[in-house]
PDB file of C-alpha atoms in Angstrom:
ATOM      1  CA  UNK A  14      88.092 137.453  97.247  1.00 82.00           C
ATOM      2  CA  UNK A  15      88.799 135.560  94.115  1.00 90.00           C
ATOM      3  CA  UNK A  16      90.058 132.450  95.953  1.00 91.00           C
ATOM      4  CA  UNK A  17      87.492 132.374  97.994  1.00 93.00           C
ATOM      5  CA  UNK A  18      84.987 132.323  95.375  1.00 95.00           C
ATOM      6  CA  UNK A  19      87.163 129.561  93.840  1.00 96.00           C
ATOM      7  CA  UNK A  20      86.523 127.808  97.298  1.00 95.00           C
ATOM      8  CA  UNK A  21      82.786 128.401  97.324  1.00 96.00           C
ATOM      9  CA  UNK A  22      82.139 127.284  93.475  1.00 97.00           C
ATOM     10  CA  UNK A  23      84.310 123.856  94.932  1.00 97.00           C
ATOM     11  CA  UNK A  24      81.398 123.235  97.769  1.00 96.00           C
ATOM     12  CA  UNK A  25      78.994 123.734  95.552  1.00 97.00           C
ATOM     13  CA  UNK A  26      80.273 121.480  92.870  1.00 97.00           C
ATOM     14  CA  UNK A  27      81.082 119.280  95.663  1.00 97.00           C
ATOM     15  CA  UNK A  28      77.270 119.468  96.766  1.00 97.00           C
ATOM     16  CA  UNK A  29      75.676 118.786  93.100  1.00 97.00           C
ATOM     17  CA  UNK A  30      77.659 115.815  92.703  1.00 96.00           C
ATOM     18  CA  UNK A  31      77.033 114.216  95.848  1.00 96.00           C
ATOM     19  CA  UNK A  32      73.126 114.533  94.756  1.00 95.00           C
ATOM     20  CA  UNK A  33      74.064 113.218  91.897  1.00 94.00           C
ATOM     21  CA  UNK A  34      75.256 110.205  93.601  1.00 92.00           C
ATOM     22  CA  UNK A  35      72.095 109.684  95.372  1.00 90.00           C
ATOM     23  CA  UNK A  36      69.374 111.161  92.704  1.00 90.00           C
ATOM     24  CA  UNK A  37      71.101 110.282  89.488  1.00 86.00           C
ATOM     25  CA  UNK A  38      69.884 113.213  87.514  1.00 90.00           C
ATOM     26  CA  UNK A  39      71.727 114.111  84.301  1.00 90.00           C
ATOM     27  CA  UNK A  40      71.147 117.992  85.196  1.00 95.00           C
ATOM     28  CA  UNK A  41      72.903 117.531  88.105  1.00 95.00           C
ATOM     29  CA  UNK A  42      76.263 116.206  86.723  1.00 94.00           C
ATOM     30  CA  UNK A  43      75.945 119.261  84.471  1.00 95.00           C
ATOM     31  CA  UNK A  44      75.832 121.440  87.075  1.00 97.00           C
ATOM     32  CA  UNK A  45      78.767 120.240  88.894  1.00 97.00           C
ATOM     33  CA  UNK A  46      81.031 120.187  85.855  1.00 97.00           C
ATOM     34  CA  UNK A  47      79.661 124.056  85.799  1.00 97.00           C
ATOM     35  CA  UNK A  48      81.053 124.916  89.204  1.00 97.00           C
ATOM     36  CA  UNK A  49      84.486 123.021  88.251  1.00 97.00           C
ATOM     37  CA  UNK A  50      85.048 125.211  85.107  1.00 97.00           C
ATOM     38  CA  UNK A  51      84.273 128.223  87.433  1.00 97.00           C
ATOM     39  CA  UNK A  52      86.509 126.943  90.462  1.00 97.00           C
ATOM     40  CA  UNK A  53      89.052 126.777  88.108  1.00 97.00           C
ATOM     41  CA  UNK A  54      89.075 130.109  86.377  1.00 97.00           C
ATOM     42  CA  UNK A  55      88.485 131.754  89.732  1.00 97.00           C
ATOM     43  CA  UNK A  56      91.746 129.784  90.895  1.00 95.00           C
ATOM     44  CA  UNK A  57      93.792 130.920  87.471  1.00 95.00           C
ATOM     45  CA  UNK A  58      92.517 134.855  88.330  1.00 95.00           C
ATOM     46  CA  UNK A  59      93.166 134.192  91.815  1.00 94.00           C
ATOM     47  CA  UNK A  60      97.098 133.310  90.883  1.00 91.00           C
ATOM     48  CA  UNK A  61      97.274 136.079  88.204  1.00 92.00           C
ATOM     49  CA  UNK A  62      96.346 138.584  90.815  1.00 91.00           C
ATOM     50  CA  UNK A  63      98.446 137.252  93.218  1.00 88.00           C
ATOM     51  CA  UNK A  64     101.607 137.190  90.985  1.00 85.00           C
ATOM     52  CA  UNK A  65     100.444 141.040  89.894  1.00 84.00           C
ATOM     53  CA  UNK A  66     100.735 141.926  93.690  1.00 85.00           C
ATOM     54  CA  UNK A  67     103.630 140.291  95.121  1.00 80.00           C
ATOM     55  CA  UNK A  68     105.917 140.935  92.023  1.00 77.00           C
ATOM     56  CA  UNK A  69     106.728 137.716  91.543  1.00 76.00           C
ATOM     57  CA  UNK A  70     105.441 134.389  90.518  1.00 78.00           C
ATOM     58  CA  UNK A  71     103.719 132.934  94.298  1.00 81.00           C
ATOM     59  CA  UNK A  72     105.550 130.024  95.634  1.00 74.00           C
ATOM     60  CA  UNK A  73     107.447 131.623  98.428  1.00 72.00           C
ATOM     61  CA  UNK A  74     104.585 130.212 101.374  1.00 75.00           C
ATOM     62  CA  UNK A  75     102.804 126.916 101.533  1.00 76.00           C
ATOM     63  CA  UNK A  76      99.535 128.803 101.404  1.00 83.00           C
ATOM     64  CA  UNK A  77     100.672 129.739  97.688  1.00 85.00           C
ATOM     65  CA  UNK A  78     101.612 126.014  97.306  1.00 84.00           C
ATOM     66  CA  UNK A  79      98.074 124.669  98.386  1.00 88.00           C
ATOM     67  CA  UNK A  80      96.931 127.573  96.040  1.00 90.00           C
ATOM     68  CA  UNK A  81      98.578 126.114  93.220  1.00 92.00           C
ATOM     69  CA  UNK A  82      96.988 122.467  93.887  1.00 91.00           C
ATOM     70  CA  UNK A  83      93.467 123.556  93.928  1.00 94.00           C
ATOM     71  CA  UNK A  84      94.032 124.991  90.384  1.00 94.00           C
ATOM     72  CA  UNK A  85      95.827 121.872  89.036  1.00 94.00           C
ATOM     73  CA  UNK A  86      93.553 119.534  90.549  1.00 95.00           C
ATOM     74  CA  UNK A  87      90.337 121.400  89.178  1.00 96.00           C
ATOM     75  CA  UNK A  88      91.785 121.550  86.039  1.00 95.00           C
ATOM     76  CA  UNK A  89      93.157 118.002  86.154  1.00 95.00           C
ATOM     77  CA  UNK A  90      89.472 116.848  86.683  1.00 96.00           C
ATOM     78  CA  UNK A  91      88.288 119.022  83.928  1.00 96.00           C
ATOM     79  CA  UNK A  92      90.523 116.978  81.432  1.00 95.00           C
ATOM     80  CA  UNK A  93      89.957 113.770  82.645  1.00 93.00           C
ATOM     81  CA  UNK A  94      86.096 113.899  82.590  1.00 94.00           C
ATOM     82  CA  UNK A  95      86.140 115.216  79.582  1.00 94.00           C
ATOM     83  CA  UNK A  96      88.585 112.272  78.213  1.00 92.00           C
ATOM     84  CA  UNK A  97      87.047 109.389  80.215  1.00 90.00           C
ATOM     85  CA  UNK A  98      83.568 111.067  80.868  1.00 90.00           C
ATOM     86  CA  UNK A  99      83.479 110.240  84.759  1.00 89.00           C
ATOM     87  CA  UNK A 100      81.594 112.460  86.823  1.00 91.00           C
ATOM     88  CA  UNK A 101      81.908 110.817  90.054  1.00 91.00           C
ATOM     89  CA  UNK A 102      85.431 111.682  90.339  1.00 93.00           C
ATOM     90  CA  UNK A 103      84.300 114.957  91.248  1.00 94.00           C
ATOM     91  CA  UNK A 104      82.812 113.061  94.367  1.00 94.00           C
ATOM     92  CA  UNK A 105      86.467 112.404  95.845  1.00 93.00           C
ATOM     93  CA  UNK A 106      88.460 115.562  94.473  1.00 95.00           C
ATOM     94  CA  UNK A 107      86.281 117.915  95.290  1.00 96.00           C
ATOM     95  CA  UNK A 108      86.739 117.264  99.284  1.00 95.00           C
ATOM     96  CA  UNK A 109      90.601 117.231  98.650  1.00 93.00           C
ATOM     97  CA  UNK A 110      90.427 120.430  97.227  1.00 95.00           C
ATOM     98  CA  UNK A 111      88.263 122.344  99.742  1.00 95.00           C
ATOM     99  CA  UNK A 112      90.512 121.001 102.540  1.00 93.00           C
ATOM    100  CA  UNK A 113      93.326 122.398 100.490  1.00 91.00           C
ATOM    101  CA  UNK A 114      91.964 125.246  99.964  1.00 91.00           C
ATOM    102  CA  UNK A 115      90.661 126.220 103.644  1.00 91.00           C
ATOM    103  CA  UNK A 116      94.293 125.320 104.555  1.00 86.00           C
ATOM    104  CA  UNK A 117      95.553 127.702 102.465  1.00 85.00           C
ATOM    105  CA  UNK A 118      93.663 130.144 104.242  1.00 85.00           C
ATOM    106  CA  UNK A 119      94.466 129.677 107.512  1.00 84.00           C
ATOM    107  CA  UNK A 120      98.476 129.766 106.591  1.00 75.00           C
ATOM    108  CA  UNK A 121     100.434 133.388 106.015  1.00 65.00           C
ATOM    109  CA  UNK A 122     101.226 134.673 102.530  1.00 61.00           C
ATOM    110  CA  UNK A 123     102.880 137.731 104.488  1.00 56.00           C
ATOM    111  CA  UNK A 124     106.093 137.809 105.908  1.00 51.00           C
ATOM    112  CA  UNK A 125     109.484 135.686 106.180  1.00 48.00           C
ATOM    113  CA  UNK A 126     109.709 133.045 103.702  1.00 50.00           C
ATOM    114  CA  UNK A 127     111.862 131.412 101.322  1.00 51.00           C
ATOM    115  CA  UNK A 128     113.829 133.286  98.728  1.00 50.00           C
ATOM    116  CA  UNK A 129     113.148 132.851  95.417  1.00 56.00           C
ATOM    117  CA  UNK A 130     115.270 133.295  92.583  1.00 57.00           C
ATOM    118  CA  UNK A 131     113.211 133.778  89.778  1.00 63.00           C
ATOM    119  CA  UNK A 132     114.111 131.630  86.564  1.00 72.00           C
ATOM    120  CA  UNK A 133     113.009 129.451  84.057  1.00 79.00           C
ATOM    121  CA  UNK A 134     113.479 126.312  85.761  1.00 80.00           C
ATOM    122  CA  UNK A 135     111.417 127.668  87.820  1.00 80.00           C
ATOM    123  CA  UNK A 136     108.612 127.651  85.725  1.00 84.00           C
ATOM    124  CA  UNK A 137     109.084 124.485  84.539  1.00 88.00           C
ATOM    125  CA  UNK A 138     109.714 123.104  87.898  1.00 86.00           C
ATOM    126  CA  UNK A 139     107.294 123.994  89.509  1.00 87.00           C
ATOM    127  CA  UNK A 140     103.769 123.437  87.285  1.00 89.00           C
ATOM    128  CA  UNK A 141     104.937 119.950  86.470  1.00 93.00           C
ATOM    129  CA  UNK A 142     105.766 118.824  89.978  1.00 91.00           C
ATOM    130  CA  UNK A 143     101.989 120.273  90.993  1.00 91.00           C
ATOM    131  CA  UNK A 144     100.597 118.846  88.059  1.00 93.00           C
ATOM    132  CA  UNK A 145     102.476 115.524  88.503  1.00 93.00           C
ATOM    133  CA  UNK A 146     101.278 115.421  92.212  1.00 90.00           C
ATOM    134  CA  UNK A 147      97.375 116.087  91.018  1.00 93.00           C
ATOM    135  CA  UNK A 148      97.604 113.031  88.794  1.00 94.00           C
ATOM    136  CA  UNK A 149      98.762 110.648  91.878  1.00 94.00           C
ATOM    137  CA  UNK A 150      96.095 112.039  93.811  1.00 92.00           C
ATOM    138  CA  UNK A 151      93.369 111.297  90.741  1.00 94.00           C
ATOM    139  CA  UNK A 152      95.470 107.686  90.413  1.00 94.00           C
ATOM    140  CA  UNK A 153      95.116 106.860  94.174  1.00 93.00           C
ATOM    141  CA  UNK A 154      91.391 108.300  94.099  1.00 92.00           C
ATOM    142  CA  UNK A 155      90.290 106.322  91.135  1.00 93.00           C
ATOM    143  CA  UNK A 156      92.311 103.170  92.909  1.00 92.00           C
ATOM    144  CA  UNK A 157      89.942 103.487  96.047  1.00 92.00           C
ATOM    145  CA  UNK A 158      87.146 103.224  93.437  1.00 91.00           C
ATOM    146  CA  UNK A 159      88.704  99.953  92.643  1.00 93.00           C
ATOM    147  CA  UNK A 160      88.254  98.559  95.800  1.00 91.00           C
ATOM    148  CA  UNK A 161      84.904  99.660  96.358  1.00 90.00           C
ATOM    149  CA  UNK A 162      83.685  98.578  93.032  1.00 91.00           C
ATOM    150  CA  UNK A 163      85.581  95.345  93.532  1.00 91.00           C
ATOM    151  CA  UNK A 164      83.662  94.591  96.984  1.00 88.00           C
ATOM    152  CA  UNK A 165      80.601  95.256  94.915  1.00 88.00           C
ATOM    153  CA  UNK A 166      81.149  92.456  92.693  1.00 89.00           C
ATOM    154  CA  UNK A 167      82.589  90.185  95.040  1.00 87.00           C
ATOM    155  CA  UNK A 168      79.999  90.503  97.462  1.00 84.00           C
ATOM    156  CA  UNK A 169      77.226  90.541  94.274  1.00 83.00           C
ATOM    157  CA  UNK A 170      75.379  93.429  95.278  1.00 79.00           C
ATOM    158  CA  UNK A 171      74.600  95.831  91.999  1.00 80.00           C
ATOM    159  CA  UNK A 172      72.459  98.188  93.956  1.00 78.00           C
ATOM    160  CA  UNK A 173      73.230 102.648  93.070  1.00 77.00           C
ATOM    161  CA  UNK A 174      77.157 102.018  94.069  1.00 80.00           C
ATOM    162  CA  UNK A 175      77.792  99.616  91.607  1.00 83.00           C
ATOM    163  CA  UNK A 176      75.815 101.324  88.892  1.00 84.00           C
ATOM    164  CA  UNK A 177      77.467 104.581  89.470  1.00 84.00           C
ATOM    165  CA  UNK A 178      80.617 103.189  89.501  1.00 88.00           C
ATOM    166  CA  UNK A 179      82.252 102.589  86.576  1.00 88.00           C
ATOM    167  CA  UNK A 180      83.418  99.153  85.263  1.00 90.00           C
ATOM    168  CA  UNK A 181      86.780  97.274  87.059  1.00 91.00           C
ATOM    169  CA  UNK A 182      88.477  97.840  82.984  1.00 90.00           C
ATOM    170  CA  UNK A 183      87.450 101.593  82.803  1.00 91.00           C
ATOM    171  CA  UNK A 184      88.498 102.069  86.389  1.00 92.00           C
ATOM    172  CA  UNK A 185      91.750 100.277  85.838  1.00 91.00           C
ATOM    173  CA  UNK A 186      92.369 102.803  82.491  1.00 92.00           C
ATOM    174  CA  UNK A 187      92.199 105.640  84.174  1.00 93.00           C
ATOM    175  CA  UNK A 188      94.619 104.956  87.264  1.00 93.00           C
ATOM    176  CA  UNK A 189      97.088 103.538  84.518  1.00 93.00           C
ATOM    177  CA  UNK A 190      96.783 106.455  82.580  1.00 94.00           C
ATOM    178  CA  UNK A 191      96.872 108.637  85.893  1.00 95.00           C
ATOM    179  CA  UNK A 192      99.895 107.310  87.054  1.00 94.00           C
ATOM    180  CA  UNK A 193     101.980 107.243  83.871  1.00 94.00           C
ATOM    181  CA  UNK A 194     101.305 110.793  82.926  1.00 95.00           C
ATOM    182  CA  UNK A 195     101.872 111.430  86.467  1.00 95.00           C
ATOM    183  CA  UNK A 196     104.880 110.077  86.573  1.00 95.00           C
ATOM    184  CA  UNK A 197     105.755 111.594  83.499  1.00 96.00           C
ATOM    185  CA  UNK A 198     105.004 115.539  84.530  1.00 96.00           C
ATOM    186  CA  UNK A 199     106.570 114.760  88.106  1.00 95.00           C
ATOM    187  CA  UNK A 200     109.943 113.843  86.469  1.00 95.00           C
ATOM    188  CA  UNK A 201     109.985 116.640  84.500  1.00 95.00           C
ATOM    189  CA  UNK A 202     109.561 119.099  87.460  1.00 92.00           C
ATOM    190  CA  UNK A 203     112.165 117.135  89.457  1.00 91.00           C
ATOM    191  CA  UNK A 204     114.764 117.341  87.178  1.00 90.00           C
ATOM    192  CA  UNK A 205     114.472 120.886  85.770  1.00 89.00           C
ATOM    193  CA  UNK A 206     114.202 121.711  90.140  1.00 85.00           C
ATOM    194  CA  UNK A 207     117.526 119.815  90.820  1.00 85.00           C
ATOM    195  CA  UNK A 208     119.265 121.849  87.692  1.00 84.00           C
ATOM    196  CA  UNK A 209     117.451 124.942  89.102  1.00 79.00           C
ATOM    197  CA  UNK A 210     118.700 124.284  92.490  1.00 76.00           C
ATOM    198  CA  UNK A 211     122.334 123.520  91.371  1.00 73.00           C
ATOM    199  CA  UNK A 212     122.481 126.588  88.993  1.00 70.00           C
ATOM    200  CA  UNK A 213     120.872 129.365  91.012  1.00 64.00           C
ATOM    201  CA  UNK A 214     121.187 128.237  94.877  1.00 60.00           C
ATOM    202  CA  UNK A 215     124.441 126.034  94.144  1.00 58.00           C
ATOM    203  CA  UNK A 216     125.040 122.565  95.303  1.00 57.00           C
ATOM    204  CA  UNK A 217     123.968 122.425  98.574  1.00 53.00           C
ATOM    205  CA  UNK A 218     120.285 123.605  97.443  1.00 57.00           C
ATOM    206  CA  UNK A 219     120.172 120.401  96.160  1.00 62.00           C
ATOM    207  CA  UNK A 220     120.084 119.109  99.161  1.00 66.00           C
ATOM    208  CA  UNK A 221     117.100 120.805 100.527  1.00 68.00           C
ATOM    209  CA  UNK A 222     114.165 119.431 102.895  1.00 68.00           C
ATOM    210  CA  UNK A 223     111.961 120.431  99.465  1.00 71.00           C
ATOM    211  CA  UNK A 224     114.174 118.369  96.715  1.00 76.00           C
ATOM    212  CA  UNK A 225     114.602 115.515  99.228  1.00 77.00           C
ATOM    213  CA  UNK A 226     111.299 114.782  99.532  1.00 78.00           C
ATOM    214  CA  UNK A 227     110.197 115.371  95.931  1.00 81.00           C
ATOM    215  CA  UNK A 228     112.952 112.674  94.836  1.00 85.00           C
ATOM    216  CA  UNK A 229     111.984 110.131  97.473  1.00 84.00           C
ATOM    217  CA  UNK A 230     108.546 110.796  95.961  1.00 86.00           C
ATOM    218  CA  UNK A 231     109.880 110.033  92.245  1.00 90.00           C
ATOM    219  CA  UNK A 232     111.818 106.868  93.156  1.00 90.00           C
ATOM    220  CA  UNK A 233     108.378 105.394  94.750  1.00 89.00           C
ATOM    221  CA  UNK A 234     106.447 106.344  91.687  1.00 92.00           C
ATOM    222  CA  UNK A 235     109.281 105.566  89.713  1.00 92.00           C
ATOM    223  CA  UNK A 236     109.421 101.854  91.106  1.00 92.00           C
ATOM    224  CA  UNK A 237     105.576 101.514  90.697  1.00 91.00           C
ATOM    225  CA  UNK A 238     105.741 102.608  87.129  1.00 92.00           C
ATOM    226  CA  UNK A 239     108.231 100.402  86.240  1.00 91.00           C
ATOM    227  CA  UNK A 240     106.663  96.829  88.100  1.00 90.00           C
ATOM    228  CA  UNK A 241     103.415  98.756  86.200  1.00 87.00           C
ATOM    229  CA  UNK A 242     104.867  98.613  82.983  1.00 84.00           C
ATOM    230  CA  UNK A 243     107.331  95.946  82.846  1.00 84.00           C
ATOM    231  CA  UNK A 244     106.766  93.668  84.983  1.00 79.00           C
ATOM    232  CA  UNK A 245     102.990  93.000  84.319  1.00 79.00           C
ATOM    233  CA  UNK A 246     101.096  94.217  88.015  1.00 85.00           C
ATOM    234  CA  UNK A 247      97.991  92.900  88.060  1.00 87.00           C
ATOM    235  CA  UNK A 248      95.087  95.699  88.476  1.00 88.00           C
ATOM    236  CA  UNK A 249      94.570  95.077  92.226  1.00 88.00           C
ATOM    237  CA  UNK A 250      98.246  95.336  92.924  1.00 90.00           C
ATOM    238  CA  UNK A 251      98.614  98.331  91.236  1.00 90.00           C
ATOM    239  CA  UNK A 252      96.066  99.907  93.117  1.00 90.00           C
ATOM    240  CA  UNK A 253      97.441  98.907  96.368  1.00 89.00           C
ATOM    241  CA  UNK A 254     100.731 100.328  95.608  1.00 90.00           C
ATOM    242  CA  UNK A 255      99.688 103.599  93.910  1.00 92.00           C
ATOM    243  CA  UNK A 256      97.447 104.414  97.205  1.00 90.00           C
ATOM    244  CA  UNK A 257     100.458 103.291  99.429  1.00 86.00           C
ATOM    245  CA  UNK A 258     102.877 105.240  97.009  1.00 87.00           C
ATOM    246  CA  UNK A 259     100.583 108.346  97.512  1.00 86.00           C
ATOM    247  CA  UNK A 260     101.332 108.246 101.563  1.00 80.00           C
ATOM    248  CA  UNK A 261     105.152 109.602 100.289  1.00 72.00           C
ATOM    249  CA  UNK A 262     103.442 112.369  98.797  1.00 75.00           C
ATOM    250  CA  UNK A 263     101.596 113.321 101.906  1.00 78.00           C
ATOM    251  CA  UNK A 264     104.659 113.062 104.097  1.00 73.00           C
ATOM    252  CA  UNK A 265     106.704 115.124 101.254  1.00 66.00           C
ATOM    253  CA  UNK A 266     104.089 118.201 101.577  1.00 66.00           C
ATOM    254  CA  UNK A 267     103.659 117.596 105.268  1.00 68.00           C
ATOM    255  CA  UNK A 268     107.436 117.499 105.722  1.00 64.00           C
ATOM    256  CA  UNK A 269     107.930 120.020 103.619  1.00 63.00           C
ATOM    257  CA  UNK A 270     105.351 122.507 105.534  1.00 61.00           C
ATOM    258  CA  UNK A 271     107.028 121.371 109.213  1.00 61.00           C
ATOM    259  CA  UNK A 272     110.464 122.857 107.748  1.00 58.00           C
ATOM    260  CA  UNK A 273     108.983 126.024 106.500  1.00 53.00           C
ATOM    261  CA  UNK A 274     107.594 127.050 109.519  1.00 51.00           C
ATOM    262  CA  UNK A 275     110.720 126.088 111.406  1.00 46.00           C
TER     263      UNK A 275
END
């Protein structure tokens, strides 16, 4: 019940902004930052009860996974608007998260599944790899917005697109600042998973479909990060890459689900 209300306050702040987009009416930005702050604390009551009746923090099923995105991905929004004050952000995420969150529905969060050993790499891991996986998803999203913006200028047409858009500088902030903190958080849950993994399931957890993909993952941001940083990408490039990057992330939870389910 509480997830689905987290699902239902997503459409709806999914249908405000979209308005917004069209009408451009200050109430209606308002309203959709409204329905984010309640997605969210629907999500966080949604987990807490979920923890309270399985006995155990959820991340045994892929449903719990997809669970876990929704939450970091509202709440990821929530700090970014209220850091670089862009609503329209809200206009890509908020699709992301309602496919997320219908596929969480439609997957089990009863019967056979992983074992987990409960620890506190474990709660490390885990947070920081979701958060670090929101923040590539915000950098790739605010890279399309590049593009589009980009084509706006090139092609000199400043109609509603361009003006809702923000500026190429502001856009090209926020996916650096996306990225890097991305990067950052994703690291940290890597890590603490592979000592996790070597402590509690020994060395041949390391090896696991899950850790394999999450360190591909790393490398590609890693190598973005670091042609990002030192070796002076230009905005467009970094765009390109962190939206081609992103495609590793898809394939890690895609892989990642096909393995699960046998």
């Amino acid at each position: 019940m509480l997830f689905d209300l987290a699902l239902a306050a997503s459409i709806l702040a999914f249908l405000h902004i979209t308005l917004y987009f069209y009408l451009g009416y200050e109430n209606l930005k308002h309203i959709t930052n409204l329905f984010a702050v309640l997605a969210f604390l629907f999500n966080t009551a949604s987990l807490i009860y979920r923890w309270h009746d399985i006995g155990h923090f959820p991340s045994s099923y892929m449903s719990d996974l997809f669970m876990l995105l929704c939450l970091s991905l509202s709440l990821t929004y929530i700090i970014l608007y209220m850091i670089f004050k862009r609503p329209l952000l809200a206009l890509f995420i908020f699709p992301v998260i309602m496919a997320l969150g219908l596929f969480a529905k439609m997957m089990p969060t009863t019967g056979p599944s992983d074992v987990i050993i409960e620890s506190v790499w474990l709660y490390i891991h885990l947070p920081f790899t979701i958060l670090g996986t929101a923040l590539f998803l915000f950098a790739t999203i605010s890279s399309i917005m590049y593009f589009v913006q980009e084509k706006q200028l090139k092609k000199k047409n400043f109609g509603f697109i361009f003006r809702r858009f923000p500026p190429l500088d502001v856009i090209n902030s926020l996916t650096t600042s996306t990225l890097m903190t991305g990067f950052y958080f994703f690291s940290i849950g890597v890590f603490s998973g592979i000592i996790w993994m070597g402590y509690e399931h020994g060395r041949m957890g390391i090896f696991s479909p899950k850790m394999i993909f999450a360190i591909v993952t790393w490398f590609i941001f890693g190598t973005i990060t670091y042609f990002k940083q030192f070796r002076g990408m230009t905005p467009r490039s970094t765009a390109y890459s962190t939206v081609a990057g992103f495609v590793s992330v898809v394939v890690t939870y895609i892989g990642v689900a096909i393995f699960l389910m046998g």
